[in-house]
């Protein structure tokens, strides 16, 4: 079986996305009061808000959160399996971003 050179790119991109998400959330919770903003660049700011659900408060009910968790896990498994079986020919970085972004809300 030939070695898939894109797998490490996919894996490490997803890991870095998850780590950056965790670090950013910890920093916001500890250093930024609720409803305050921090300008990163002139076109990007980080605002500390409280949100019980995902995507503007959707899926606030505990039973519906599991639907999102299952969907995110299915996306990650499909991407990883596609990479493993050489179905992803390129764009491993972008697939890693998609995988990482799907997993950060679990």
N, CA, C and O atoms as CSV, one atom per row, in Angstrom:
chain,resi,resn,atom,element,x,y,z
A,1,UNK,N,N,0.846,-1.175,0.000
A,1,UNK,CA,C,0.000,0.000,0.000
A,1,UNK,C,C,0.893,1.240,0.000
A,1,UNK,O,O,1.838,1.327,0.784
A,2,UNK,N,N,0.599,2.183,-0.867
A,2,UNK,CA,C,1.414,3.384,-0.949
A,2,UNK,C,C,1.075,4.355,0.183
A,2,UNK,O,O,-0.051,4.401,0.678
A,3,UNK,N,N,2.073,5.114,0.565
A,3,UNK,CA,C,1.914,6.043,1.676
A,3,UNK,C,C,1.197,7.309,1.207
A,3,UNK,O,O,1.492,7.844,0.138
A,4,UNK,N,N,0.262,7.774,2.012
A,4,UNK,CA,C,-0.491,8.985,1.690
A,4,UNK,C,C,0.236,10.184,2.277
A,4,UNK,O,O,0.263,10.370,3.493
A,5,UNK,N,N,0.821,10.991,1.411
A,5,UNK,CA,C,1.605,12.136,1.874
A,5,UNK,C,C,0.743,13.288,2.378
A,5,UNK,O,O,1.245,14.189,3.051
A,6,UNK,N,N,-0.539,13.266,2.061
A,6,UNK,CA,C,-1.417,14.341,2.504
A,6,UNK,C,C,-1.974,14.151,3.896
A,6,UNK,O,O,-2.477,15.099,4.499
A,7,UNK,N,N,-1.891,12.932,4.416
A,7,UNK,CA,C,-2.468,12.642,5.733
A,7,UNK,C,C,-1.880,13.500,6.852
A,7,UNK,O,O,-2.639,14.021,7.669
A,8,UNK,N,N,-0.543,13.671,6.922
A,8,UNK,CA,C,-0.014,14.534,7.988
A,8,UNK,C,C,-0.471,15.990,7.871
A,8,UNK,O,O,-0.702,16.655,8.881
A,9,UNK,N,N,-0.599,16.481,6.639
A,9,UNK,CA,C,-1.076,17.861,6.448
A,9,UNK,C,C,-2.503,17.974,6.959
A,9,UNK,O,O,-2.837,18.906,7.689
A,10,UNK,N,N,-3.334,17.028,6.575
A,10,UNK,CA,C,-4.730,17.007,7.021
A,10,UNK,C,C,-4.802,16.947,8.544
A,10,UNK,O,O,-5.512,17.738,9.166
A,11,UNK,N,N,-4.076,16.018,9.139
A,11,UNK,CA,C,-4.106,15.815,10.588
A,11,UNK,C,C,-3.608,17.044,11.340
A,11,UNK,O,O,-4.288,17.529,12.244
A,12,UNK,N,N,-2.438,17.552,10.982
A,12,UNK,CA,C,-1.860,18.672,11.728
A,12,UNK,C,C,-2.630,19.964,11.528
A,12,UNK,O,O,-2.684,20.793,12.436
A,13,UNK,N,N,-3.227,20.153,10.360
A,13,UNK,CA,C,-4.074,21.328,10.154
A,13,UNK,C,C,-5.271,21.278,11.096
A,13,UNK,O,O,-5.598,22.277,11.736
A,14,UNK,N,N,-5.928,20.120,11.183
A,14,UNK,CA,C,-7.072,19.975,12.088
A,14,UNK,C,C,-6.651,20.176,13.542
A,14,UNK,O,O,-7.362,20.835,14.301
A,15,UNK,N,N,-5.512,19.622,13.940
A,15,UNK,CA,C,-5.021,19.773,15.322
A,15,UNK,C,C,-4.726,21.240,15.629
A,15,UNK,O,O,-5.085,21.729,16.701
A,16,UNK,N,N,-4.083,21.939,14.709
A,16,UNK,CA,C,-3.756,23.354,14.939
A,16,UNK,C,C,-5.026,24.191,15.047
A,16,UNK,O,O,-5.100,25.092,15.883
A,17,UNK,N,N,-6.021,23.909,14.217
A,17,UNK,CA,C,-7.297,24.630,14.304
A,17,UNK,C,C,-7.929,24.417,15.673
A,17,UNK,O,O,-8.404,25.370,16.291
A,18,UNK,N,N,-7.939,23.180,16.151
A,18,UNK,CA,C,-8.537,22.869,17.456
A,18,UNK,C,C,-7.766,23.559,18.582
A,18,UNK,O,O,-8.375,24.122,19.492
A,19,UNK,N,N,-6.443,23.522,18.527
A,19,UNK,CA,C,-5.624,24.171,19.562
A,19,UNK,C,C,-5.837,25.681,19.560
A,19,UNK,O,O,-5.999,26.281,20.622
A,20,UNK,N,N,-5.838,26.299,18.382
A,20,UNK,CA,C,-6.073,27.743,18.304
A,20,UNK,C,C,-7.450,28.118,18.847
A,20,UNK,O,O,-7.606,29.153,19.494
A,21,UNK,N,N,-8.436,27.283,18.588
A,21,UNK,CA,C,-9.776,27.534,19.109
A,21,UNK,C,C,-9.792,27.482,20.632
A,21,UNK,O,O,-10.369,28.355,21.281
A,22,UNK,N,N,-9.164,26.467,21.198
A,22,UNK,CA,C,-9.133,26.322,22.659
A,22,UNK,C,C,-8.383,27.482,23.306
A,22,UNK,O,O,-8.858,28.065,24.281
A,23,UNK,N,N,-7.217,27.816,22.768
A,23,UNK,CA,C,-6.418,28.918,23.326
A,23,UNK,C,C,-7.185,30.236,23.248
A,23,UNK,O,O,-7.199,31.008,24.206
A,24,UNK,N,N,-7.817,30.490,22.111
A,24,UNK,CA,C,-8.581,31.729,21.948
A,24,UNK,C,C,-9.744,31.795,22.934
A,24,UNK,O,O,-9.983,32.839,23.541
A,25,UNK,N,N,-10.464,30.695,23.098
A,25,UNK,CA,C,-11.597,30.685,24.031
A,25,UNK,C,C,-11.139,30.887,25.472
A,25,UNK,O,O,-11.783,31.617,26.225
A,26,UNK,N,N,-10.046,30.257,25.863
A,26,UNK,CA,C,-9.530,30.441,27.224
A,26,UNK,C,C,-9.112,31.890,27.431
A,26,UNK,O,O,-9.414,32.485,28.465
A,27,UNK,N,N,-8.419,32.457,26.452
A,27,UNK,CA,C,-7.978,33.853,26.564
A,27,UNK,C,C,-9.174,34.795,26.679
A,27,UNK,O,O,-9.168,35.700,27.514
A,28,UNK,N,N,-10.196,34.593,25.854
A,28,UNK,CA,C,-11.371,35.473,25.885
A,28,UNK,C,C,-12.081,35.356,27.229
A,28,UNK,O,O,-12.472,36.369,27.809
A,29,UNK,N,N,-12.252,34.141,27.731
A,29,UNK,CA,C,-12.959,33.955,29.005
A,29,UNK,C,C,-12.204,34.545,30.193
A,29,UNK,O,O,-12.825,34.991,31.158
A,30,UNK,N,N,-10.881,34.554,30.137
A,30,UNK,CA,C,-10.101,35.037,31.274
A,30,UNK,C,C,-9.718,36.510,31.170
A,30,UNK,O,O,-9.548,37.170,32.195
A,31,UNK,N,N,-9.582,37.033,29.976
A,31,UNK,CA,C,-9.042,38.384,29.832
A,31,UNK,C,C,-10.032,39.412,29.311
A,31,UNK,O,O,-9.761,40.610,29.389
A,32,UNK,N,N,-11.153,38.988,28.790
A,32,UNK,CA,C,-12.080,39.926,28.163
A,32,UNK,C,C,-13.431,39.859,28.872
A,32,UNK,O,O,-14.048,38.795,28.913
A,33,UNK,N,N,-13.902,40.975,29.432
A,33,UNK,CA,C,-15.231,40.961,30.057
A,33,UNK,C,C,-16.323,40.702,29.011
A,33,UNK,O,O,-16.135,40.955,27.821
A,34,UNK,N,N,-17.456,40.199,29.477
A,34,UNK,CA,C,-18.578,39.912,28.582
A,34,UNK,C,C,-19.015,41.203,27.891
A,34,UNK,O,O,-19.063,42.270,28.504
A,35,UNK,N,N,-19.329,41.080,26.613
A,35,UNK,CA,C,-19.778,42.177,25.741
A,35,UNK,C,C,-18.697,43.210,25.447
A,35,UNK,O,O,-19.009,44.314,25.002
A,36,UNK,N,N,-17.454,42.879,25.684
A,36,UNK,CA,C,-16.333,43.753,25.314
A,36,UNK,C,C,-15.638,43.178,24.089
A,36,UNK,O,O,-15.696,41.976,23.832
A,37,UNK,N,N,-14.979,44.056,23.335
A,37,UNK,CA,C,-14.302,43.639,22.112
A,37,UNK,C,C,-12.820,43.955,22.171
A,37,UNK,O,O,-12.383,44.835,22.913
A,38,UNK,N,N,-12.062,43.225,21.380
A,38,UNK,CA,C,-10.633,43.450,21.211
A,38,UNK,C,C,-10.356,43.480,19.708
A,38,UNK,O,O,-10.652,42.516,19.002
A,39,UNK,N,N,-9.786,44.590,19.215
A,39,UNK,CA,C,-9.469,44.699,17.799
A,39,UNK,C,C,-8.160,43.985,17.503
A,39,UNK,O,O,-7.107,44.354,18.022
A,40,UNK,N,N,-8.237,42.958,16.663
A,40,UNK,CA,C,-7.056,42.215,16.255
A,40,UNK,C,C,-6.378,42.961,15.105
A,40,UNK,O,O,-5.179,43.236,15.151
A,41,UNK,N,N,-7.147,43.278,14.091
A,41,UNK,CA,C,-6.733,44.097,12.954
A,41,UNK,C,C,-7.843,45.113,12.726
A,41,UNK,O,O,-8.870,45.070,13.402
A,42,UNK,N,N,-7.649,46.010,11.797
A,42,UNK,CA,C,-8.691,47.016,11.557
A,42,UNK,C,C,-9.959,46.393,10.968
A,42,UNK,O,O,-11.012,47.032,10.977
A,43,UNK,N,N,-9.882,45.177,10.464
A,43,UNK,CA,C,-11.036,44.513,9.876
A,43,UNK,C,C,-11.519,43.313,10.702
A,43,UNK,O,O,-12.477,42.647,10.309
A,44,UNK,N,N,-10.870,43.029,11.840
A,44,UNK,CA,C,-11.212,41.859,12.639
A,44,UNK,C,C,-11.166,42.199,14.120
A,44,UNK,O,O,-10.176,42.734,14.619
A,45,UNK,N,N,-12.255,41.880,14.815
A,45,UNK,CA,C,-12.261,42.064,16.265
A,45,UNK,C,C,-12.839,40.810,16.921
A,45,UNK,O,O,-13.620,40.075,16.316
A,46,UNK,N,N,-12.436,40.588,18.170
A,46,UNK,CA,C,-12.936,39.471,18.959
A,46,UNK,C,C,-13.824,40.050,20.044
A,46,UNK,O,O,-13.411,40.945,20.781
A,47,UNK,N,N,-15.054,39.537,20.143
A,47,UNK,CA,C,-16.011,40.018,21.128
A,47,UNK,C,C,-16.407,38.860,22.030
A,47,UNK,O,O,-16.705,37.766,21.551
A,48,UNK,N,N,-16.409,39.101,23.334
A,48,UNK,CA,C,-16.816,38.075,24.298
A,48,UNK,C,C,-18.323,38.120,24.455
A,48,UNK,O,O,-18.873,39.073,25.007
A,49,UNK,N,N,-18.988,37.081,23.964
A,49,UNK,CA,C,-20.436,36.948,24.132
A,49,UNK,C,C,-20.737,35.597,24.757
A,49,UNK,O,O,-19.932,34.670,24.666
A,50,UNK,N,N,-21.884,35.490,25.383
A,50,UNK,CA,C,-22.352,34.232,25.951
A,50,UNK,C,C,-23.419,33.669,25.021
A,50,UNK,O,O,-24.382,34.362,24.690
A,51,UNK,N,N,-23.256,32.418,24.599
A,51,UNK,CA,C,-24.181,31.791,23.674
A,51,UNK,C,C,-24.376,30.348,24.125
A,51,UNK,O,O,-23.423,29.570,24.168
A,52,UNK,N,N,-25.610,29.997,24.458
A,52,UNK,CA,C,-25.888,28.649,24.957
A,52,UNK,C,C,-25.919,27.603,23.846
A,52,UNK,O,O,-25.731,26.417,24.116
A,53,UNK,N,N,-26.147,28.012,22.630
A,53,UNK,CA,C,-26.231,27.063,21.517
A,53,UNK,C,C,-25.128,27.309,20.508
A,53,UNK,O,O,-24.148,27.996,20.798
A,54,UNK,N,N,-25.292,26.748,19.332
A,54,UNK,CA,C,-24.340,26.970,18.244
A,54,UNK,C,C,-24.988,27.890,17.225
A,54,UNK,O,O,-26.214,27.984,17.163
A,55,UNK,N,N,-24.196,28.552,16.445
A,55,UNK,CA,C,-24.677,29.373,15.329
A,55,UNK,C,C,-25.851,30.256,15.729
A,55,UNK,O,O,-26.989,30.024,15.321
A,56,UNK,N,N,-25.564,31.248,16.515
A,56,UNK,CA,C,-26.539,32.258,16.931
A,56,UNK,C,C,-27.648,31.676,17.812
A,56,UNK,O,O,-28.796,32.114,17.742
A,57,UNK,N,N,-27.304,30.701,18.628
A,57,UNK,CA,C,-28.251,30.159,19.600
A,57,UNK,C,C,-29.068,28.982,19.124
A,57,UNK,O,O,-29.930,28.499,19.858
A,58,UNK,N,N,-28.824,28.502,17.909
A,58,UNK,CA,C,-29.554,27.312,17.457
A,58,UNK,C,C,-29.095,26.116,18.283
A,58,UNK,O,O,-28.001,26.124,18.847
A,59,UNK,N,N,-29.903,25.128,18.348
A,59,UNK,CA,C,-29.615,23.871,19.055
A,59,UNK,C,C,-29.336,24.088,20.543
A,59,UNK,O,O,-28.418,23.484,21.098
A,60,UNK,N,N,-30.118,24.940,21.179
A,60,UNK,CA,C,-29.925,25.201,22.603
A,60,UNK,C,C,-30.408,24.043,23.471
A,60,UNK,O,O,-30.007,23.926,24.629
A,61,UNK,N,N,-31.249,23.207,22.929
A,61,UNK,CA,C,-31.772,22.089,23.697
A,61,UNK,C,C,-30.766,20.942,23.684
A,61,UNK,O,O,-30.191,20.628,22.642
A,62,UNK,N,N,-30.556,20.326,24.827
A,62,UNK,CA,C,-29.527,19.297,24.986
A,62,UNK,C,C,-29.696,18.143,23.991
A,62,UNK,O,O,-28.707,17.647,23.451
A,63,UNK,N,N,-30.917,17.720,23.749
A,63,UNK,CA,C,-31.151,16.606,22.827
A,63,UNK,C,C,-30.721,16.969,21.409
A,63,UNK,O,O,-30.202,16.121,20.683
A,64,UNK,N,N,-30.929,18.200,21.015
A,64,UNK,CA,C,-30.553,18.622,19.659
A,64,UNK,C,C,-29.048,18.818,19.510
A,64,UNK,O,O,-28.526,18.732,18.399
A,65,UNK,N,N,-28.347,19.078,20.601
A,65,UNK,CA,C,-26.889,19.214,20.526
A,65,UNK,C,C,-26.244,17.921,20.060
A,65,UNK,O,O,-25.236,17.944,19.353
A,66,UNK,N,N,-26.824,16.792,20.454
A,66,UNK,CA,C,-26.269,15.507,20.036
A,66,UNK,C,C,-26.365,15.318,18.528
A,66,UNK,O,O,-25.538,14.629,17.931
A,67,UNK,N,N,-27.375,15.930,17.914
A,67,UNK,CA,C,-27.483,15.883,16.456
A,67,UNK,C,C,-26.259,16.545,15.840
A,67,UNK,O,O,-25.668,16.015,14.900
A,68,UNK,N,N,-25.883,17.696,16.364
A,68,UNK,CA,C,-24.710,18.410,15.850
A,68,UNK,C,C,-23.432,17.605,16.092
A,68,UNK,O,O,-22.567,17.536,15.218
A,69,UNK,N,N,-23.313,17.008,17.256
A,69,UNK,CA,C,-22.129,16.198,17.572
A,69,UNK,C,C,-22.007,15.037,16.593
A,69,UNK,O,O,-20.919,14.766,16.085
A,70,UNK,N,N,-23.100,14.359,16.329
A,70,UNK,CA,C,-23.086,13.227,15.405
A,70,UNK,C,C,-22.705,13.691,14.000
A,70,UNK,O,O,-21.896,13.045,13.333
A,71,UNK,N,N,-23.278,14.802,13.548
A,71,UNK,CA,C,-22.950,15.327,12.220
A,71,UNK,C,C,-21.472,15.690,12.135
A,71,UNK,O,O,-20.815,15.372,11.144
A,72,UNK,N,N,-20.945,16.347,13.154
A,72,UNK,CA,C,-19.531,16.739,13.161
A,72,UNK,C,C,-18.621,15.518,13.130
A,72,UNK,O,O,-17.627,15.501,12.405
A,73,UNK,N,N,-18.954,14.504,13.907
A,73,UNK,CA,C,-18.145,13.284,13.913
A,73,UNK,C,C,-18.205,12.562,12.570
A,73,UNK,O,O,-17.195,12.044,12.095
A,74,UNK,N,N,-19.382,12.527,11.962
A,74,UNK,CA,C,-19.519,11.893,10.650
A,74,UNK,C,C,-18.671,12.636,9.617
A,74,UNK,O,O,-17.994,12.002,8.808
A,75,UNK,N,N,-18.701,13.965,9.633
A,75,UNK,CA,C,-17.879,14.756,8.707
A,75,UNK,C,C,-16.401,14.432,8.897
A,75,UNK,O,O,-15.684,14.200,7.924
A,76,UNK,N,N,-15.948,14.415,10.142
A,76,UNK,CA,C,-14.533,14.142,10.421
A,76,UNK,C,C,-14.144,12.731,9.976
A,76,UNK,O,O,-13.080,12.543,9.385
A,77,UNK,N,N,-14.987,11.744,10.249
A,77,UNK,CA,C,-14.684,10.361,9.874
A,77,UNK,C,C,-14.671,10.207,8.350
A,77,UNK,O,O,-13.808,9.515,7.810
A,78,UNK,N,N,-15.604,10.837,7.661
A,78,UNK,CA,C,-15.640,10.743,6.197
A,78,UNK,C,C,-14.391,11.369,5.588
A,78,UNK,O,O,-13.802,10.798,4.670
A,79,UNK,N,N,-13.979,12.531,6.083
A,79,UNK,CA,C,-12.773,13.179,5.565
A,79,UNK,C,C,-11.547,12.321,5.840
A,79,UNK,O,O,-10.734,12.096,4.943
A,80,UNK,N,N,-11.405,11.839,7.075
A,80,UNK,CA,C,-10.239,11.015,7.422
A,80,UNK,C,C,-10.215,9.726,6.617
A,80,UNK,O,O,-9.158,9.310,6.143
A,81,UNK,N,N,-11.366,9.093,6.460
A,81,UNK,CA,C,-11.439,7.847,5.702
A,81,UNK,C,C,-11.147,8.086,4.223
A,81,UNK,O,O,-10.490,7.265,3.582
A,82,UNK,N,N,-11.625,9.191,3.682
A,82,UNK,CA,C,-11.345,9.528,2.286
A,82,UNK,C,C,-9.857,9.765,2.077
A,82,UNK,O,O,-9.300,9.367,1.053
A,83,UNK,N,N,-9.224,10.399,3.025
A,83,UNK,CA,C,-7.777,10.621,2.929
A,83,UNK,C,C,-7.038,9.297,3.034
A,83,UNK,O,O,-6.088,9.047,2.291
A,84,UNK,N,N,-7.467,8.466,3.940
A,84,UNK,CA,C,-6.820,7.167,4.157
A,84,UNK,C,C,-6.880,6.284,2.923
A,84,UNK,O,O,-5.935,5.550,2.631
A,85,UNK,N,N,-7.985,6.353,2.204
A,85,UNK,CA,C,-8.165,5.508,1.025
A,85,UNK,C,C,-7.809,6.238,-0.272
A,85,UNK,O,O,-8.207,5.817,-1.358
A,86,UNK,N,N,-7.056,7.335,-0.149
A,86,UNK,CA,C,-6.521,8.080,-1.296
A,86,UNK,C,C,-7.604,8.653,-2.213
A,86,UNK,O,O,-7.386,8.805,-3.415
A,87,UNK,N,N,-8.751,8.963,-1.654
A,87,UNK,CA,C,-9.808,9.571,-2.461
A,87,UNK,C,C,-9.642,11.087,-2.534
A,87,UNK,O,O,-10.122,11.728,-3.469
A,88,UNK,N,N,-8.959,11.654,-1.543
A,88,UNK,CA,C,-8.641,13.076,-1.586
A,88,UNK,C,C,-7.325,13.226,-2.333
A,88,UNK,O,O,-6.280,12.804,-1.839
A,89,UNK,N,N,-7.364,13.812,-3.497
A,89,UNK,CA,C,-6.157,13.917,-4.321
A,89,UNK,C,C,-5.333,15.158,-3.978
A,89,UNK,O,O,-4.122,15.175,-4.199
A,90,UNK,N,N,-5.963,16.170,-3.453
A,90,UNK,CA,C,-5.248,17.407,-3.129
A,90,UNK,C,C,-6.068,18.205,-2.119
A,90,UNK,O,O,-7.070,17.725,-1.591
A,91,UNK,N,N,-5.628,19.410,-1.869
A,91,UNK,CA,C,-6.307,20.329,-0.948
A,91,UNK,C,C,-6.386,19.783,0.478
A,91,UNK,O,O,-7.380,19.987,1.174
A,92,UNK,N,N,-5.342,19.095,0.898
A,92,UNK,CA,C,-5.339,18.499,2.236
A,92,UNK,C,C,-5.435,19.554,3.331
A,92,UNK,O,O,-6.059,19.325,4.368
A,93,UNK,N,N,-4.814,20.713,3.100
A,93,UNK,CA,C,-4.889,21.805,4.068
A,93,UNK,C,C,-6.337,22.255,4.245
A,93,UNK,O,O,-6.795,22.433,5.373
A,94,UNK,N,N,-7.057,22.439,3.144
A,94,UNK,CA,C,-8.456,22.877,3.230
A,94,UNK,C,C,-9.335,21.816,3.878
A,94,UNK,O,O,-10.218,22.143,4.671
A,95,UNK,N,N,-9.101,20.541,3.545
A,95,UNK,CA,C,-9.860,19.470,4.183
A,95,UNK,C,C,-9.541,19.405,5.678
A,95,UNK,O,O,-10.415,19.097,6.488
A,96,UNK,N,N,-8.293,19.693,6.040
A,96,UNK,CA,C,-7.923,19.747,7.451
A,96,UNK,C,C,-8.636,20.879,8.174
A,96,UNK,O,O,-9.059,20.718,9.318
A,97,UNK,N,N,-8.772,22.030,7.505
A,97,UNK,CA,C,-9.525,23.139,8.091
A,97,UNK,C,C,-10.977,22.737,8.325
A,97,UNK,O,O,-11.535,22.992,9.392
A,98,UNK,N,N,-11.578,22.111,7.330
A,98,UNK,CA,C,-12.973,21.684,7.470
A,98,UNK,C,C,-13.113,20.677,8.607
A,98,UNK,O,O,-14.050,20.755,9.402
A,99,UNK,N,N,-12.186,19.739,8.681
A,99,UNK,CA,C,-12.239,18.740,9.753
A,99,UNK,C,C,-12.078,19.395,11.123
A,99,UNK,O,O,-12.846,19.111,12.042
A,100,UNK,N,N,-11.091,20.262,11.259
A,100,UNK,CA,C,-10.864,20.940,12.534
A,100,UNK,C,C,-12.042,21.808,12.939
A,100,UNK,O,O,-12.444,21.806,14.102
A,101,UNK,N,N,-12.600,22.550,11.994
A,101,UNK,CA,C,-13.727,23.411,12.301
A,101,UNK,C,C,-14.975,22.616,12.648
A,101,UNK,O,O,-15.809,23.078,13.426
A,102,UNK,N,N,-15.107,21.437,12.086
A,102,UNK,CA,C,-16.279,20.614,12.446
A,102,UNK,C,C,-16.124,20.045,13.855
A,102,UNK,O,O,-17.121,19.817,14.541
A,103,UNK,N,N,-14.896,19.817,14.289
A,103,UNK,CA,C,-14.668,19.186,15.583
A,103,UNK,C,C,-14.577,20.159,16.753
A,103,UNK,O,O,-14.677,19.725,17.901
A,104,UNK,N,N,-14.392,21.447,16.515
A,104,UNK,CA,C,-14.177,22.366,17.637
A,104,UNK,C,C,-15.423,22.594,18.483
A,104,UNK,O,O,-15.318,23.109,19.596
A,105,UNK,N,N,-16.569,22.233,17.998
A,105,UNK,CA,C,-17.791,22.491,18.757
A,105,UNK,C,C,-18.341,21.253,19.453
A,105,UNK,O,O,-19.453,21.269,19.980
A,106,UNK,N,N,-17.564,20.193,19.451
A,106,UNK,CA,C,-18.033,18.968,20.114
A,106,UNK,C,C,-17.824,19.092,21.607
A,106,UNK,O,O,-18.151,18.170,22.355
